[in-house]
mmCIF file of C-alpha atoms in Angstrom:
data_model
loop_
_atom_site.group_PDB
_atom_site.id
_atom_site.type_symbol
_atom_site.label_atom_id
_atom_site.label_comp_id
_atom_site.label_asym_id
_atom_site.label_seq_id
_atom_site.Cartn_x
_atom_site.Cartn_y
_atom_site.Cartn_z
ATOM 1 C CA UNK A 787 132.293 121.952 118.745
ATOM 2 C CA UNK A 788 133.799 120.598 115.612
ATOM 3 C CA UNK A 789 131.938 117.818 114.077
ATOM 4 C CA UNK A 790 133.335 114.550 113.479
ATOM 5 C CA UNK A 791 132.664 112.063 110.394
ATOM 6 C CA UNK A 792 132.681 108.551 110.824
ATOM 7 C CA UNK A 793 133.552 106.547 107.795
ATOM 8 C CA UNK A 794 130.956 104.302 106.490
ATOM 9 C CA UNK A 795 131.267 100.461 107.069
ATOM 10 C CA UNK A 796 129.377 99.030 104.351
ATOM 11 C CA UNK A 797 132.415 97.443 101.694
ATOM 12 C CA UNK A 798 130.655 95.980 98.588
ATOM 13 C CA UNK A 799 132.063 92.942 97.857
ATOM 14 C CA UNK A 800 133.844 91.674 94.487
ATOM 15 C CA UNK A 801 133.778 94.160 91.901
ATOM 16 C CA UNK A 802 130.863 96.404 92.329
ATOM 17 C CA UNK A 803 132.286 100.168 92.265
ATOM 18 C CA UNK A 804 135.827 98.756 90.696
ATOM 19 C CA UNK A 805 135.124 102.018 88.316
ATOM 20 C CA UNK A 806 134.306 104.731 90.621
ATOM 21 C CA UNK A 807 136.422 106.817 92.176
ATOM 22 C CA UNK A 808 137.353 106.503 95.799
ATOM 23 C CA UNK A 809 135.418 109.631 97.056
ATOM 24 C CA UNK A 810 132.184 108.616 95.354
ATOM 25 C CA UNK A 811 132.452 105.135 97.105
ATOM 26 C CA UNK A 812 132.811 106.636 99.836
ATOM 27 C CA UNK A 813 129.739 108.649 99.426
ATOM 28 C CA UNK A 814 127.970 105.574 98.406
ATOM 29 C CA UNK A 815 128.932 103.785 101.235
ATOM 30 C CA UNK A 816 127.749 106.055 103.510
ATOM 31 C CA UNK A 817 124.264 106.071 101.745
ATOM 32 C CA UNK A 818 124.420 101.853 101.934
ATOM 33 C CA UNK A 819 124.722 102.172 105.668
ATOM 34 C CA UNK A 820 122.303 104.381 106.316
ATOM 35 C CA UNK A 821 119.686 102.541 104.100
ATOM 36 C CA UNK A 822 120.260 99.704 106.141
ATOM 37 C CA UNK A 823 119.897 101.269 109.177
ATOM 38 C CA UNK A 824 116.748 102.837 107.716
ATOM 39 C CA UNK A 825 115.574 99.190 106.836
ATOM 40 C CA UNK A 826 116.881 97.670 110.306
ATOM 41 C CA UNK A 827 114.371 100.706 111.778
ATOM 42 C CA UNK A 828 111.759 99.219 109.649
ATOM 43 C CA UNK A 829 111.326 102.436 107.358
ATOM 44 C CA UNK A 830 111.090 100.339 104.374
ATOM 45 C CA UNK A 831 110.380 103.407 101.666
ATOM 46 C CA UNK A 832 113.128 105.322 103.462
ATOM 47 C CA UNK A 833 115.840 102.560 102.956
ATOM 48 C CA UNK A 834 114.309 101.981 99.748
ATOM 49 C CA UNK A 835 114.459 105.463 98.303
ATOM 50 C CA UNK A 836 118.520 105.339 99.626
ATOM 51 C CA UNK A 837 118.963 102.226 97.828
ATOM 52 C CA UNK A 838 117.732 103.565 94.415
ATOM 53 C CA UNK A 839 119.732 106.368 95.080
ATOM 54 C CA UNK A 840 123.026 104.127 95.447
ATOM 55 C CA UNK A 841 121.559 102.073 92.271
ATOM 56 C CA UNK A 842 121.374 105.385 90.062
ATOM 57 C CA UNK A 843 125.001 105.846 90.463
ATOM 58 C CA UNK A 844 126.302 102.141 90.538
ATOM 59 C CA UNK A 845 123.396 99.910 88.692
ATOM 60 C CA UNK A 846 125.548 96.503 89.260
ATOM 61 C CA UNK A 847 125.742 97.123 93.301
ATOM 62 C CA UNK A 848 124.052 93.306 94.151
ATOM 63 C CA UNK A 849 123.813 94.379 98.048
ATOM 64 C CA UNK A 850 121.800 97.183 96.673
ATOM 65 C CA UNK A 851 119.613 95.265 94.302
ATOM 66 C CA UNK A 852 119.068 92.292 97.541
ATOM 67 C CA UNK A 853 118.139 94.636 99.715
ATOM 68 C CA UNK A 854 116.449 96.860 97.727
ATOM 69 C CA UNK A 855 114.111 93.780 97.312
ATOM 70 C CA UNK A 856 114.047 92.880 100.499
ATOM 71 C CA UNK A 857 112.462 96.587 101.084
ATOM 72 C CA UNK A 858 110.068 96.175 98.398
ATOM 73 C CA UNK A 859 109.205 92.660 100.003
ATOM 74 C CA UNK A 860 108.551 94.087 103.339
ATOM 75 C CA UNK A 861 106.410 96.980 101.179
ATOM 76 C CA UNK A 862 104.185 94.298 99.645
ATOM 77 C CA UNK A 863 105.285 94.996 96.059
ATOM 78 C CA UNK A 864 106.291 91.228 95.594
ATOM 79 C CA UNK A 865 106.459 91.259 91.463
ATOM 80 C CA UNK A 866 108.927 93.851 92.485
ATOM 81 C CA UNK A 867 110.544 92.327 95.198
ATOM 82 C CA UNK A 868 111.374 89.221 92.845
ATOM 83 C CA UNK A 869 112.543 90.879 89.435
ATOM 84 C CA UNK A 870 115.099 92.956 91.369
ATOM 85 C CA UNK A 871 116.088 89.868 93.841
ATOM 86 C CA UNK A 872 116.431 87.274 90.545
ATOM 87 C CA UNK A 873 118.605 90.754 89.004
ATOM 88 C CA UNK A 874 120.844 91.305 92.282
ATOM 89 C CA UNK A 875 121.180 86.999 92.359
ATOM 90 C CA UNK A 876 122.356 86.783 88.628
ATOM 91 C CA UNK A 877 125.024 89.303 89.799
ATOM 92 C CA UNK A 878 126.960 87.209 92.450
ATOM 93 C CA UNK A 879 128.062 83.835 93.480
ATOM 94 C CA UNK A 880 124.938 82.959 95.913
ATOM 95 C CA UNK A 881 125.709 83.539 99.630
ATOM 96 C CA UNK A 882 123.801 82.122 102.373
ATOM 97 C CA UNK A 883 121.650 85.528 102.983
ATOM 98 C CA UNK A 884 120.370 86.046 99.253
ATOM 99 C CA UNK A 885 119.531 82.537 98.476
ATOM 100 C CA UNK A 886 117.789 82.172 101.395
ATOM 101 C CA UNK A 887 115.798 85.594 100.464
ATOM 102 C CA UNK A 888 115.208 84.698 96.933
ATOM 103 C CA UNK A 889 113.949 80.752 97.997
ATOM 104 C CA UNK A 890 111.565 82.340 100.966
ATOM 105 C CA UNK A 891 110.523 85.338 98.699
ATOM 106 C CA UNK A 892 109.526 82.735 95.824
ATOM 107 C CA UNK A 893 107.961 80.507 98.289
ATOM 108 C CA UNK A 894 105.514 84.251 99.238
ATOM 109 C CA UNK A 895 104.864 84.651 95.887
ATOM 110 C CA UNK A 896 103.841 81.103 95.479
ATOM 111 C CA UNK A 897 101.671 81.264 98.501
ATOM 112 C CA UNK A 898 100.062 84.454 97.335
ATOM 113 C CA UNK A 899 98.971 82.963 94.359
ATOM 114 C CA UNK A 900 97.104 80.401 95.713
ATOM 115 C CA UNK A 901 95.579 82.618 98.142
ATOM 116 C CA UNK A 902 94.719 85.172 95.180
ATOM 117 C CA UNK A 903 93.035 82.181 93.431
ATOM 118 C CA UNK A 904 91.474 80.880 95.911
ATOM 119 C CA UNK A 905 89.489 84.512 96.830
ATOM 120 C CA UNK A 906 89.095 84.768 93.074
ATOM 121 C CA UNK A 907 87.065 81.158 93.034
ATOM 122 C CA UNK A 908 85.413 81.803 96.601
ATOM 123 C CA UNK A 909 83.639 85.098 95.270
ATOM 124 C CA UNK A 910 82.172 83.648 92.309
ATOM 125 C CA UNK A 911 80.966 80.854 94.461
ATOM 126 C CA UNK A 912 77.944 82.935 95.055
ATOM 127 C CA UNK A 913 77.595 83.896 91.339
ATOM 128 C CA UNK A 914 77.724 80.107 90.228
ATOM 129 C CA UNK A 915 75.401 78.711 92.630
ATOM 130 C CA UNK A 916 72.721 81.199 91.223
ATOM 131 C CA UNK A 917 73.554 80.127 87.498
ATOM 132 C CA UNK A 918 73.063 76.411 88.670
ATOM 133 C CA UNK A 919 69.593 77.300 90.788
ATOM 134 C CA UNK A 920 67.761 79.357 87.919
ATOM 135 C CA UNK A 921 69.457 76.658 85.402
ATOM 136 C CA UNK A 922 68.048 73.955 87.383
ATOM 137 C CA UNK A 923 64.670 76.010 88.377
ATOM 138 C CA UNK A 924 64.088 77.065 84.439
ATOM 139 C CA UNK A 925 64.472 73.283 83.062
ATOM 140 C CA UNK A 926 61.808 71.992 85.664
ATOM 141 C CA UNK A 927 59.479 74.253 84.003
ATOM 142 C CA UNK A 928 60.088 73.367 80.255
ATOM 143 C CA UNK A 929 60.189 70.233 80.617
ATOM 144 C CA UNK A 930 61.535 68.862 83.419
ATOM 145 C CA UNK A 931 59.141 68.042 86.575
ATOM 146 C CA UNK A 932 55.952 69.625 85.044
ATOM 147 C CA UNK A 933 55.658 70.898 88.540
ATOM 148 C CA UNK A 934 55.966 68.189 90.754
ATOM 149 C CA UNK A 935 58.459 67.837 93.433
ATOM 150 C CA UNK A 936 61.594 66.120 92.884
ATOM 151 C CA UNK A 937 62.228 62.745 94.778
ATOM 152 C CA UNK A 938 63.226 63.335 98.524
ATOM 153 C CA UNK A 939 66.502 61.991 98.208
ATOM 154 C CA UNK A 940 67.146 64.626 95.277
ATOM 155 C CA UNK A 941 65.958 67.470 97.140
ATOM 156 C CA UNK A 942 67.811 66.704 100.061
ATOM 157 C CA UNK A 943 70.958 66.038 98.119
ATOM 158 C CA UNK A 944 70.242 69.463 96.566
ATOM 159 C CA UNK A 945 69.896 71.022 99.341
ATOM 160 C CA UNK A 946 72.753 69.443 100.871
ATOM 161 C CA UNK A 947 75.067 70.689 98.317
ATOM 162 C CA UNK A 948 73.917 74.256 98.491
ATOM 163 C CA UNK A 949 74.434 74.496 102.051
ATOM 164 C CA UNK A 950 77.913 73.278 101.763
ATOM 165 C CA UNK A 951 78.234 76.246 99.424
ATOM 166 C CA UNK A 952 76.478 78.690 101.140
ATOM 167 C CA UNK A 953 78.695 77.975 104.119
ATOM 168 C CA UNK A 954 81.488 78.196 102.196
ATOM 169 C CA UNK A 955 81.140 81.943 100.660
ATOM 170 C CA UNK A 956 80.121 82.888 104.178
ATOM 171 C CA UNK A 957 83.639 81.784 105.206
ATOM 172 C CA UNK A 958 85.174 83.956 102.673
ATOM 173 C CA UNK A 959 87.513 86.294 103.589
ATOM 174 C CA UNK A 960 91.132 87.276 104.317
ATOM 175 C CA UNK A 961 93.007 84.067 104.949
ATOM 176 C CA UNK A 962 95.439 83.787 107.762
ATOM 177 C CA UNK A 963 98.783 83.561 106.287
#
């Protein structure tokens, strides 16, 4: 049977492949569409790998560069994700679909650093608090109680606090995003 082509749908808009010739746009469309049906599939490396094909050829192509960070996105790579997003956005007059990408993908990033930080300061919790007990424990000895108890209200304001922090390392963990 012979075998029919269908032409590709993608169009890139303004004046992406203004200098290549009509059979190699043509080509590239056909490699746009199916990297966005590879992305729609969720096969994020797939589409990904197609868009940096398309890129290789025509650098400038914006739709590339978006969704080529929208693939990296969706692969986790969000330093990525945002260099080629601010690239494909510096490229075009913004449209509804890439500013709302690049303001969500910025508000990720910003999210992910506070949850980075936040892990960072929870496991040295556990660190600190046994700086602050031998701290505490060695000046007692030099010169501090001479061996006597502290006050009540001390202790149990000591212990208190290292409860609270106790509890809180034992919360530590993955943070529902």
């Amino acid at each position: 049977a012979p075998r029919t082509t269908v032409a590709a749908t993608y169009r890139p808009r303004g004046s992406d492949w203004d200098g290549i010739d009509p059979v190699e746009r043509a080509r590239l469309a056909g490699l746009m569409d199916t990297a966005l049906a590879r992305q729609a599939a969720n096969d994020q490396s797939g589409a990904a790998r197609i868009y940096r094909d398309v890129l290789a050829i025509a650098p400038d192509t914006h739709d590339a560069l978006h969704m080529l960070a929208v693939a990296q996105w969706g692969l986790g790579d969000l330093d990525e994700a945002s260099r080629l997003m601010e690239r494909a956005f510096s490229q075009c007059d913004p449209y509804p679909a890439i500013a709302t990408n690049r303001e969500t993908l910025q508000r990720v990033r910003a999210h992910q650093a506070r949850v980075d930080a936040e892990r960072r300061a929870e496991a040295a919790l556990p660190d600190l608090l046994a700086r602050l007990t031998s701290r505490t424990n060695a000046g007692r000895g030099a010169h501090g109680s001479g061996g006597r108890a502290a006050p009540p209200d001390r202790r149990d304001r000591r212990s208190r606090r290292r409860r609270r922090l106790d509890r809180h390392s034992a919360d530590a963990g993955p943070r529902p995003v």
